[in-house]
Coordinates of C-alpha atoms and ligand atoms in Angstrom, one line a residue:
M181 CA -71.7 -6.0 -24.9
T182 CA -68.9 -6.4 -27.5
S183 CA -65.3 -6.8 -26.6
T184 CA -64.6 -3.2 -27.6
D185 CA -67.1 -1.9 -25.0
R186 CA -65.7 -4.0 -22.2
P187 CA -63.1 -2.8 -19.7
W188 CA -59.8 -4.2 -20.9
W189 CA -59.2 -6.3 -17.8
R190 CA -62.3 -8.5 -18.5
D191 CA -60.7 -9.9 -21.7
A192 CA -56.9 -9.5 -21.0
V193 CA -54.2 -12.0 -21.5
V194 CA -51.7 -11.1 -18.7
Y195 CA -48.1 -12.3 -18.8
Q196 CA -46.3 -12.8 -15.5
I197 CA -42.7 -11.6 -15.4
Y198 CA -40.6 -12.9 -12.6
P199 CA -37.9 -10.2 -12.9
R200 CA -35.0 -12.2 -11.4
S201 CA -35.4 -14.8 -14.1
F202 CA -36.7 -13.0 -17.2
A203 CA -33.8 -11.2 -18.9
D204 CA -30.4 -10.0 -17.6
A205 CA -29.4 -6.8 -19.5
N206 CA -26.4 -6.0 -17.3
N207 CA -25.0 -9.5 -17.4
D208 CA -24.7 -10.2 -13.7
G209 CA -26.6 -13.5 -13.6
T210 CA -29.8 -11.9 -12.4
G211 CA -32.7 -10.5 -14.5
D212 CA -33.4 -6.8 -14.4
V213 CA -35.8 -4.0 -15.4
Q214 CA -33.6 -3.0 -18.4
G215 CA -33.8 -6.6 -19.6
M216 CA -37.6 -6.3 -19.3
V217 CA -37.6 -3.1 -21.4
E218 CA -35.5 -4.8 -24.1
R219 CA -37.9 -7.7 -24.3
L220 CA -41.0 -5.7 -24.6
D221 CA -41.0 -6.2 -28.4
Y222 CA -41.0 -9.9 -27.7
L223 CA -44.1 -9.6 -25.4
Q224 CA -45.8 -7.4 -28.0
S225 CA -45.2 -10.0 -30.7
L226 CA -46.5 -12.7 -28.4
G227 CA -49.7 -10.7 -28.3
V228 CA -50.3 -10.2 -24.5
N229 CA -52.4 -7.2 -23.3
A230 CA -50.7 -6.7 -20.0
V231 CA -47.9 -7.9 -17.8
W232 CA -47.8 -8.6 -14.1
V233 CA -44.4 -8.0 -12.6
S234 CA -43.5 -10.0 -9.5
P235 CA -41.8 -7.9 -6.7
W236 CA -39.1 -5.6 -8.0
Y237 CA -38.6 -3.8 -4.7
P238 CA -35.4 -3.6 -2.6
S239 CA -35.3 -6.8 -0.7
P240 CA -32.9 -9.1 1.2
M241 CA -34.5 -11.9 -1.0
A242 CA -35.3 -14.2 1.9
D243 CA -38.4 -15.1 -0.1
G244 CA -37.6 -14.2 -3.7
G245 CA -38.5 -10.5 -3.2
Y246 CA -41.8 -11.2 -1.4
D247 CA -39.9 -9.7 1.6
V248 CA -40.1 -6.0 0.8
A249 CA -37.6 -3.6 2.4
D250 CA -38.9 -0.5 0.6
Y251 CA -42.3 -0.4 -1.2
C252 CA -41.6 2.7 -3.2
D253 CA -38.3 1.9 -4.9
I254 CA -36.7 -0.6 -7.2
S255 CA -34.1 -3.1 -5.9
P256 CA -30.5 -2.2 -7.0
M257 CA -30.4 -5.8 -8.1
F258 CA -33.0 -5.0 -10.8
G259 CA -32.3 -1.3 -11.5
T260 CA -33.7 2.1 -10.6
L261 CA -37.0 3.9 -10.4
D262 CA -36.0 5.6 -13.7
D263 CA -35.8 2.1 -15.2
A264 CA -39.2 1.3 -13.9
D265 CA -40.6 4.5 -15.4
A266 CA -39.0 3.6 -18.7
F267 CA -40.5 0.2 -18.5
L268 CA -44.0 1.7 -17.9
A269 CA -43.6 4.2 -20.7
C270 CA -42.3 1.6 -23.2
A271 CA -45.0 -0.9 -22.3
H272 CA -47.7 1.7 -22.6
E273 CA -46.3 2.8 -26.0
R274 CA -46.9 -0.8 -27.2
G275 CA -50.4 -1.0 -25.7
I276 CA -49.3 -3.3 -22.9
R277 CA -50.8 -2.5 -19.4
V278 CA -48.6 -3.0 -16.4
L279 CA -49.6 -4.7 -13.1
I280 CA -47.2 -5.0 -10.2
D281 CA -47.2 -7.0 -7.0
L282 CA -48.4 -5.4 -3.8
V283 CA -47.2 -7.3 -0.7
P284 CA -49.4 -5.9 2.1
N285 CA -49.4 -8.9 4.5
H286 CA -45.7 -8.7 5.5
C287 CA -42.5 -6.8 4.8
A288 CA -38.9 -7.7 5.1
N289 CA -37.3 -7.8 8.6
T290 CA -34.9 -5.1 7.2
H291 CA -37.8 -2.7 6.6
P292 CA -37.2 0.5 8.5
A293 CA -40.5 0.2 10.3
F294 CA -39.7 -3.2 11.6
R295 CA -36.2 -2.2 12.6
A296 CA -37.7 0.7 14.5
A297 CA -40.2 -1.6 16.1
L298 CA -37.4 -3.9 17.3
S299 CA -35.5 -1.0 18.9
A300 CA -38.6 0.8 20.3
G301 CA -39.4 -2.1 22.6
P302 CA -42.6 -3.7 24.0
G303 CA -45.7 -1.5 24.2
S304 CA -44.4 1.1 21.8
P305 CA -46.4 2.6 18.9
E306 CA -43.7 1.3 16.6
R307 CA -44.3 -2.3 17.7
S308 CA -48.1 -1.9 17.2
L309 CA -47.5 -1.8 13.5
F310 CA -46.7 -5.5 13.7
H311 CA -47.9 -8.4 15.8
F312 CA -45.6 -8.4 18.8
R313 CA -46.8 -10.5 21.8
D314 CA -45.3 -11.8 25.0
G315 CA -44.5 -15.5 25.0
S316 CA -46.4 -18.1 26.9
G317 CA -45.1 -20.5 29.5
P318 CA -42.4 -19.8 32.1
D319 CA -40.4 -16.7 31.2
G320 CA -42.4 -16.3 28.0
A321 CA -40.2 -18.9 26.4
E322 CA -43.0 -20.5 24.4
P323 CA -44.7 -18.9 21.4
P324 CA -47.8 -16.8 22.2
T325 CA -50.0 -19.2 20.2
N326 CA -49.7 -22.5 18.5
W327 CA -49.9 -21.0 15.0
G328 CA -47.8 -22.7 12.4
S329 CA -46.0 -20.9 9.5
L330 CA -46.9 -21.8 5.9
F331 CA -43.3 -22.4 5.3
G332 CA -42.9 -24.9 8.2
G333 CA -42.3 -24.4 11.9
S334 CA -43.9 -21.9 14.3
A335 CA -45.4 -18.7 13.0
W336 CA -43.8 -16.8 15.9
E337 CA -40.1 -15.8 16.2
R338 CA -38.6 -14.6 19.5
V339 CA -36.8 -11.3 19.5
V340 CA -33.4 -11.4 21.1
G341 CA -32.6 -7.9 22.3
P342 CA -29.6 -6.4 24.0
D343 CA -30.9 -7.8 27.3
G344 CA -31.6 -11.2 26.0
P345 CA -34.8 -12.9 24.7
E346 CA -38.0 -10.9 24.9
Q347 CA -41.3 -10.6 22.9
W348 CA -42.3 -12.7 19.9
Y349 CA -43.5 -11.4 16.5
L350 CA -45.8 -13.1 14.0
H351 CA -44.7 -14.3 10.5
M352 CA -47.1 -16.4 8.5
F353 CA -44.3 -17.1 6.1
A354 CA -40.5 -17.0 6.8
P355 CA -39.2 -15.3 10.0
E356 CA -37.6 -12.7 7.7
Q357 CA -41.2 -11.7 6.8
P358 CA -42.9 -10.0 9.8
D359 CA -46.7 -9.6 9.4
W360 CA -48.1 -6.1 9.4
N361 CA -50.9 -5.4 11.9
W362 CA -53.8 -4.4 9.8
A363 CA -55.9 -3.6 12.9
N364 CA -53.7 -0.5 13.3
P365 CA -55.1 2.3 11.0
A366 CA -51.5 3.5 10.5
V367 CA -50.8 0.4 8.5
A368 CA -53.7 1.0 6.2
E369 CA -52.6 4.7 5.7
F370 CA -49.1 3.6 4.9
F371 CA -50.4 1.3 2.2
D372 CA -52.7 3.9 0.8
D373 CA -49.6 6.0 0.1
V374 CA -47.9 3.0 -1.5
I375 CA -50.9 2.3 -3.7
R376 CA -51.1 5.9 -4.8
F377 CA -47.3 6.1 -5.4
W378 CA -47.5 3.4 -8.1
F379 CA -50.9 4.4 -9.5
D380 CA -49.6 8.0 -9.9
R381 CA -46.6 6.6 -11.8
G382 CA -49.0 5.0 -14.3
V383 CA -49.1 1.4 -13.0
D384 CA -52.4 0.0 -14.2
G385 CA -53.1 -2.5 -11.5
L386 CA -51.9 -4.4 -8.5
R387 CA -51.7 -8.1 -7.9
V388 CA -52.4 -8.4 -4.2
D389 CA -50.2 -11.0 -2.5
V390 CA -51.8 -13.1 0.2
A391 CA -55.0 -11.0 -0.2
D392 CA -56.9 -13.3 2.1
G393 CA -54.5 -13.2 5.1
L394 CA -54.1 -9.5 6.1
A395 CA -56.6 -9.4 8.9
K396 CA -55.9 -11.4 12.1
D397 CA -58.1 -12.3 15.0
M398 CA -56.7 -9.9 17.6
D399 CA -57.7 -12.2 20.4
Y400 CA -55.0 -14.5 19.0
P401 CA -56.8 -17.8 19.7
D402 CA -55.0 -21.1 19.3
T403 CA -56.0 -23.1 16.2
P404 CA -56.9 -26.8 16.3
I405 CA -53.8 -28.8 16.6
D406 CA -52.6 -30.6 13.5
P407 CA -51.6 -34.0 15.0
E408 CA -48.8 -34.4 12.5
T409 CA -47.0 -31.1 13.0
G410 CA -48.0 -30.5 16.6
L411 CA -48.6 -26.9 15.6
G412 CA -51.9 -25.1 15.0
Q413 CA -53.5 -25.6 11.6
A414 CA -52.1 -23.1 9.1
T415 CA -54.4 -23.9 6.2
F416 CA -57.8 -22.5 5.7
Y417 CA -60.9 -23.5 7.6
P418 CA -64.0 -21.4 8.3
G419 CA -63.4 -19.2 11.3
H420 CA -59.6 -19.4 11.0
P421 CA -57.9 -16.6 12.9
W422 CA -56.1 -15.2 9.9
W423 CA -57.7 -16.4 6.6
N424 CA -60.6 -14.6 5.1
R425 CA -61.6 -12.5 8.0
P426 CA -64.6 -10.1 7.8
E427 CA -62.2 -7.1 8.1
L428 CA -61.1 -7.7 4.6
D429 CA -64.3 -6.3 3.2
A430 CA -63.6 -2.7 4.4
I431 CA -59.9 -2.9 3.4
Q432 CA -60.8 -4.0 -0.2
R433 CA -63.6 -1.5 -0.6
H434 CA -61.3 1.3 0.5
W435 CA -58.7 0.2 -2.1
R436 CA -61.4 0.0 -4.7
D437 CA -62.3 3.6 -4.0
I438 CA -58.7 4.7 -4.5
A439 CA -58.6 2.8 -7.8
D440 CA -61.9 4.2 -9.0
S441 CA -60.8 7.8 -8.2
Y442 CA -58.3 7.5 -11.0
A443 CA -60.9 6.7 -13.6
E444 CA -63.2 9.4 -12.2
R445 CA -60.4 11.9 -12.7
G446 CA -60.0 10.8 -16.3
L447 CA -56.6 9.2 -15.5
G448 CA -57.6 5.7 -16.7
E449 CA -58.6 2.6 -15.0
R450 CA -56.6 1.0 -12.1
I451 CA -57.4 -2.5 -11.1
F452 CA -56.7 -5.3 -8.6
V453 CA -56.3 -9.0 -8.9
C454 CA -56.2 -10.9 -5.7
E455 CA -54.1 -13.9 -4.8
S456 CA -56.3 -15.9 -2.5
N457 CA -56.9 -19.6 -1.9
V458 CA -60.1 -19.0 0.1
K459 CA -62.5 -21.9 0.0
P460 CA -65.4 -22.6 -0.7
L461 CA -65.8 -20.7 -3.9
D462 CA -68.8 -18.7 -2.5
A463 CA -66.4 -17.2 0.1
L464 CA -63.9 -16.3 -2.6
M465 CA -66.7 -14.6 -4.6
R466 CA -67.1 -12.1 -1.8
F467 CA -63.8 -10.7 -2.9
V468 CA -65.2 -9.7 -6.3
E469 CA -68.5 -8.4 -5.2
P470 CA -69.5 -5.0 -6.6
G471 CA -67.4 -2.3 -4.8
R472 CA -64.6 -4.8 -3.8
M473 CA -61.8 -6.2 -6.0
H474 CA -62.0 -6.4 -9.9
T475 CA -60.7 -9.9 -10.1
T476 CA -59.3 -12.8 -8.1
F477 CA -57.1 -15.6 -9.4
N478 CA -59.0 -18.7 -10.1
F479 CA -56.5 -21.4 -9.1
D480 CA -58.9 -24.2 -9.7
M481 CA -57.6 -24.8 -13.2
L482 CA -54.1 -25.0 -11.9
W483 CA -55.1 -27.7 -9.4
C484 CA -57.5 -29.6 -11.7
E485 CA -56.5 -33.0 -12.9
W486 CA -56.3 -33.5 -16.7
E487 CA -59.6 -35.3 -17.0
A488 CA -62.6 -34.2 -19.0
G489 CA -65.2 -34.6 -16.2
S490 CA -63.1 -32.8 -13.6
L491 CA -62.2 -30.0 -16.0
R492 CA -65.8 -29.5 -17.1
A493 CA -67.1 -29.4 -13.6
M494 CA -64.3 -27.0 -12.6
I495 CA -65.1 -24.7 -15.5
D496 CA -68.8 -24.7 -14.9
R497 CA -68.5 -24.1 -11.1
N498 CA -66.3 -21.1 -11.7
L499 CA -68.3 -19.6 -14.5
V500 CA -71.6 -19.9 -12.7
A501 CA -70.2 -18.5 -9.4
H502 CA -68.5 -15.5 -11.2
A503 CA -71.4 -14.8 -13.4
A504 CA -73.7 -14.6 -10.4
I505 CA -71.6 -11.8 -9.0
G506 CA -70.8 -10.1 -12.3
A507 CA -67.0 -10.6 -12.2
P508 CA -65.0 -12.3 -14.9
T509 CA -63.3 -15.6 -14.2
T510 CA -59.5 -15.5 -14.4
W511 CA -57.7 -18.6 -15.7
V512 CA -54.3 -19.7 -14.5
L513 CA -52.1 -22.7 -15.5
G514 CA -49.0 -21.7 -13.6
N515 CA -47.1 -19.2 -11.6
H516 CA -43.8 -18.7 -9.7
D517 CA -45.2 -20.8 -6.8
C518 CA -46.1 -24.1 -8.6
T519 CA -44.6 -26.9 -10.6
R520 CA -44.7 -25.9 -14.3
V521 CA -47.7 -27.1 -16.2
V522 CA -45.7 -29.2 -18.7
T523 CA -44.3 -31.2 -15.8
R524 CA -47.6 -31.4 -13.9
Y525 CA -49.4 -32.9 -16.9
G526 CA -46.5 -35.3 -17.5
K527 CA -46.9 -37.1 -14.2
P528 CA -48.7 -40.3 -13.6
E529 CA -51.2 -38.4 -11.5
T530 CA -52.2 -34.9 -12.6
G531 CA -53.9 -32.2 -10.5
K532 CA -51.3 -31.4 -7.8
P533 CA -49.3 -28.2 -7.5
F534 CA -45.9 -29.1 -6.1
T535 CA -43.0 -31.6 -6.5
L536 CA -41.5 -33.5 -3.6
A537 CA -37.7 -33.5 -3.4
G538 CA -37.2 -36.7 -1.5
T539 CA -38.9 -38.8 1.2
P540 CA -41.9 -37.0 2.4
P541 CA -41.6 -36.0 6.1
E542 CA -44.1 -37.8 8.3
W543 CA -46.3 -34.8 8.7
L544 CA -46.5 -34.3 4.9
H545 CA -48.5 -37.5 4.5
R546 CA -51.5 -35.4 5.4
F547 CA -50.7 -33.1 2.5
A548 CA -49.8 -35.9 0.1
E549 CA -52.6 -34.8 -2.2
Y550 CA -50.6 -31.6 -3.0
F551 CA -47.5 -33.4 -4.1
Y552 CA -46.4 -35.2 -7.2
P553 CA -44.5 -38.4 -7.4
L554 CA -41.7 -38.7 -9.9
P555 CA -41.1 -39.5 -12.8
T556 CA -42.2 -37.1 -15.5
D557 CA -43.0 -37.8 -19.2
A558 CA -42.2 -34.4 -20.6
A559 CA -43.4 -35.1 -24.1
L560 CA -46.8 -36.2 -22.8
G561 CA -46.9 -33.2 -20.5
R562 CA -46.0 -30.7 -23.3
R563 CA -48.7 -32.2 -25.5
R564 CA -51.3 -31.7 -22.8
A565 CA -50.0 -28.3 -21.8
R566 CA -50.4 -27.1 -25.4
A567 CA -54.0 -28.4 -25.5
A568 CA -54.6 -26.8 -22.1
A569 CA -53.3 -23.4 -23.4
L570 CA -55.9 -23.5 -26.2
L571 CA -58.5 -24.4 -23.6
E572 CA -57.5 -21.6 -21.3
F573 CA -57.5 -18.9 -24.0
A574 CA -60.9 -20.1 -25.3
L575 CA -62.6 -19.8 -21.9
P576 CA -64.6 -16.6 -21.0
G577 CA -62.5 -14.1 -19.0
P578 CA -58.9 -13.0 -18.6
A579 CA -56.1 -15.5 -18.8
Y580 CA -52.6 -15.5 -17.2
I581 CA -49.4 -16.8 -18.7
Y582 CA -46.4 -17.5 -16.4
Q583 CA -43.2 -16.6 -18.2
G584 CA -41.8 -19.6 -20.1
E585 CA -45.2 -21.3 -20.5
E586 CA -45.2 -20.0 -24.0
L587 CA -41.9 -21.9 -24.6
G588 CA -43.3 -25.1 -23.1
L589 CA -40.6 -25.0 -20.4
P590 CA -40.7 -27.9 -18.0
E591 CA -40.0 -27.7 -14.3
V592 CA -36.3 -28.2 -13.5
E593 CA -36.6 -31.1 -11.1
D594 CA -32.9 -31.9 -10.6
L595 CA -31.6 -28.7 -9.2
P596 CA -28.7 -29.5 -6.9
D597 CA -29.5 -28.7 -3.2
E598 CA -26.6 -26.2 -3.0
V599 CA -28.2 -23.8 -5.6
R600 CA -31.7 -23.8 -4.1
D601 CA -33.0 -20.6 -2.6
D602 CA -36.6 -21.2 -1.6
P603 CA -37.3 -20.9 2.2
S604 CA -39.9 -23.7 1.9
F605 CA -36.9 -26.0 0.9
F606 CA -34.8 -24.9 3.9
R607 CA -37.6 -24.8 6.5
T608 CA -38.6 -28.4 5.7
N609 CA -35.0 -29.6 5.7
G610 CA -35.0 -30.1 2.0
R611 CA -37.9 -32.5 1.9
I612 CA -40.1 -30.1 -0.1
A613 CA -38.3 -29.3 -3.3
G614 CA -39.8 -25.8 -3.2
R615 CA -40.3 -23.4 -6.1
D616 CA -36.9 -22.9 -7.6
G617 CA -37.5 -25.4 -10.3
C618 CA -40.1 -23.1 -12.0
R619 CA -37.9 -20.0 -11.5
V620 CA -35.0 -21.0 -13.7
P621 CA -33.9 -18.1 -16.0
L622 CA -35.5 -18.1 -19.4
P623 CA -33.6 -19.3 -22.5
W624 CA -33.7 -16.7 -25.2
S625 CA -31.1 -17.9 -27.8
G626 CA -27.9 -19.8 -28.4
T627 CA -26.9 -23.4 -27.8
R628 CA -25.7 -23.2 -24.2
S629 CA -26.3 -21.5 -20.9
P630 CA -27.0 -18.6 -20.3
Y631 CA -28.9 -19.0 -23.6
G632 CA -29.0 -15.2 -24.1
F633 CA -30.5 -14.6 -20.7
G634 CA -27.3 -12.5 -20.1
V635 CA -24.2 -12.4 -22.2
D636 CA -21.9 -14.9 -20.4
A637 CA -22.6 -14.5 -16.7
E638 CA -23.7 -17.7 -14.9
P639 CA -27.4 -17.3 -14.2
W640 CA -28.5 -17.3 -10.5
L641 CA -30.1 -20.8 -11.1
P642 CA -28.5 -23.2 -13.5
Q643 CA -30.3 -23.8 -16.8
P644 CA -30.5 -27.4 -18.2
A645 CA -28.3 -28.4 -21.0
A646 CA -31.4 -29.5 -23.0
W647 CA -32.9 -26.0 -23.2
A648 CA -31.2 -25.0 -26.4
D649 CA -34.2 -26.3 -28.4
L650 CA -36.6 -24.5 -26.2
S651 CA -35.1 -21.0 -26.5
V652 CA -37.1 -18.2 -28.1
A653 CA -34.7 -18.1 -31.1
A654 CA -35.0 -21.8 -31.6
Q655 CA -38.8 -21.7 -31.6
D656 CA -39.2 -18.4 -33.4
G657 CA -39.5 -19.5 -37.0
D658 CA -40.8 -23.0 -36.4
P659 CA -44.6 -23.1 -37.1
D660 CA -45.0 -26.2 -34.9
S661 CA -43.3 -24.7 -31.9
T662 CA -45.1 -23.9 -28.7
L663 CA -44.2 -20.3 -29.1
S664 CA -45.8 -20.2 -32.5
L665 CA -48.9 -21.9 -31.1
Y666 CA -49.2 -19.2 -28.4
R667 CA -48.6 -16.3 -30.9
H668 CA -51.1 -17.7 -33.3
A669 CA -53.7 -18.5 -30.6
L670 CA -53.4 -15.0 -29.0
A671 CA -53.7 -13.3 -32.4
I672 CA -56.9 -15.2 -33.1
R673 CA -58.2 -14.5 -29.6
S674 CA -57.7 -10.8 -29.9
A675 CA -59.4 -10.6 -33.3
H676 CA -62.3 -13.1 -32.8
P677 CA -65.5 -11.5 -31.6
A678 CA -66.5 -14.7 -29.7
L679 CA -63.4 -14.7 -27.5
G680 CA -62.4 -13.0 -24.3
D681 CA -65.1 -12.4 -21.7
G682 CA -68.7 -13.7 -22.3
T683 CA -70.4 -17.1 -22.1
L684 CA -70.0 -20.6 -23.5
A685 CA -72.4 -23.4 -24.2
W686 CA -71.4 -27.1 -23.9
S687 CA -72.2 -29.4 -26.7
D688 CA -72.5 -33.2 -26.7
E689 CA -72.2 -33.5 -30.5
V690 CA -68.8 -35.1 -30.3
P691 CA -68.9 -38.4 -28.4
G692 CA -66.3 -39.5 -26.0
H693 CA -64.3 -38.2 -23.1
V694 CA -64.0 -34.7 -24.6
L695 CA -64.6 -31.0 -23.7
Y696 CA -66.5 -29.4 -26.5
F697 CA -68.1 -25.9 -26.2
T698 CA -69.2 -23.2 -28.5
R699 CA -69.2 -19.5 -28.2
E700 CA -71.1 -17.0 -30.3
P701 CA -70.6 -16.0 -33.0
G702 CA -69.4 -19.2 -34.7
F703 CA -66.6 -20.4 -32.5
G704 CA -66.0 -23.9 -31.1
C705 CA -63.3 -25.4 -28.8
L706 CA -62.8 -29.1 -28.7
V707 CA -60.3 -30.8 -26.4
N708 CA -59.9 -34.6 -26.7
L709 CA -59.1 -36.2 -23.4
S710 CA -60.1 -39.7 -24.4
A711 CA -57.7 -42.5 -25.4
E712 CA -59.0 -42.6 -29.0
P713 CA -59.1 -39.9 -31.7
V714 CA -62.4 -38.2 -32.1
P715 CA -64.1 -36.6 -35.2
L716 CA -64.6 -32.9 -35.8
P717 CA -68.1 -31.6 -35.4
G718 CA -70.1 -31.4 -38.7
G719 CA -69.1 -28.5 -41.0
A720 CA -66.4 -27.2 -38.7
Q721 CA -63.2 -25.6 -40.1
V722 CA -60.1 -25.8 -38.0
L723 CA -58.7 -22.4 -37.0
I724 CA -55.8 -23.7 -35.0
A725 CA -54.8 -27.1 -33.4
S726 CA -52.5 -27.8 -30.5
G727 CA -51.0 -30.7 -32.5
P728 CA -51.3 -32.4 -35.8
L729 CA -54.7 -34.0 -36.7
E730 CA -54.7 -37.6 -37.9
D731 CA -56.8 -38.3 -41.0
G732 CA -59.1 -35.4 -40.1
L733 CA -59.5 -36.7 -36.5
V734 CA -58.5 -35.0 -33.3
P735 CA -56.0 -37.2 -31.5
T736 CA -55.7 -37.8 -27.8
D737 CA -54.6 -34.8 -25.7
T738 CA -55.1 -32.4 -28.5
A739 CA -57.3 -29.2 -28.7
V740 CA -58.7 -27.5 -31.7
W741 CA -60.4 -24.1 -32.2
L742 CA -63.2 -24.2 -34.8
D743 CA -65.0 -21.9 -37.1
L744 CA -68.6 -23.1 -37.1
P745 CA -71.2 -22.8 -39.8
Ligands
GLC912 C1 -47.5 -15.5 -2.3 C2 -46.4 -15.4 -3.3 C3 -45.3 -16.4 -2.9 C4 -44.7 -15.9 -1.5 C5 -45.9 -15.8 -0.5 C6 -45.4 -15.0 0.7 O1 -48.1 -16.7 -2.2 O2 -46.9 -15.8 -4.6 O3 -44.2 -16.4 -3.8 O4 -43.8 -16.8 -1.1 O5 -46.9 -15.0 -1.1 O6 -45.2 -13.7 0.3

């Protein structure tokens, strides 16, 4: 099958927009939809095929918009539904597809349905849309189960009504994010309407937030106690009462039917990409079985250390598993939840998703493998991140870019505590830095903040003084900039018949600690992860390199794309 016969989403390069931090057209310090419209030419010149827009819905912003107060409107912070329609139309005019976030696991505690549930009282149909339970212990003063929240503390919050404390409700994330009860068919019907609302408006696909957590074990069993938190284990294990339950199969097949009905009516394809951390890989592959979801993020690349053996094993494992099921593998180097790739690869140890702000709390020792130590060598990290981008775009299947990756932005690791906004920072008493450092507004132009993000309003998170050199304008005409590398690589990727979805073959022709694979017709990708420069394969011509070659050799932490004889 040639790239032109394949569905677009099997090859796509998708750019993630985090609206709050992308572009601030009305100069109030917060990004907005109009800013997104104005920067579509930029995205077109970058060469992406689609965007994924993180939540743009009305929200009290307890979790950066992943606490949705109205699923069928746009936050006044970001604009109006008319602005969203304009964005869709302008993106489509430029051949850019639009995916938006669907947040079906939980809403905001200000959502009308949750408010109604609070006032309706125990046993009401309104409460059955959520997980309300009586507490345990004397007077129900203890949470119904030992479940722990992913943001720290108990996953249950007690309702305090006019007559004092009463039932508890479940929140896998912040207390401001009550979980919907997917065992109630009314919840599924509500989301059918939400999905159709956006598909009818022309949205091309949905990124499903926490796609693996919707269904809960309605017997509410305690989970094994995590000795360090004293709470039930919140992370995945087989048989966990909320991760990857069998009920997801029917939910996803139903959504797929809705999406397919658009193509069947000649209205174009509608697709899903799941956010799921389900392990092992075989379990995750169930999500992309025929009749279920189109794609699911492959976070393995994001978690993988910068080491040839680990990368090769990770790539193979994913390609084999996806090919067996007929789904394309998505590749991801970063998103709004993780330490930026430049910073991750600049650490003494690579392969961890988060940064620690200070002394790890006792219970975090258990999770030490997820957290980076300081310091960061940003130049080393950027060099590796540039090589990783060429690797990512050369692999078979769709690739995601998190806004700012194309500028080589680092994580902002020194945000003062008073500007931080992430609930994971507050709910761990500031011991986990949280995700604000990767959400700092983008630098577009100029020599000081707000760097063209807005006109002169102070951005909602402060931008570093050193970002002048990293702005779009500063990198625009510089052939050696990271932005130019991305533009050039994406242009080659879209034109080259070997790239996009398909297969690869490893080659051992180049000795050393390298990744070298070929793709038909006539394409090679070589990444040098050894300490010494390595030679090019015989007869190869360089199409693009992530850094300068040295006497015809490929230096350490450098990737090249090759035209092969
Ligand atoms: C997803 C989002 C993250 C959010 C969480 C809860 O993991 O990517 O930003 O905090 O869901 O909605």
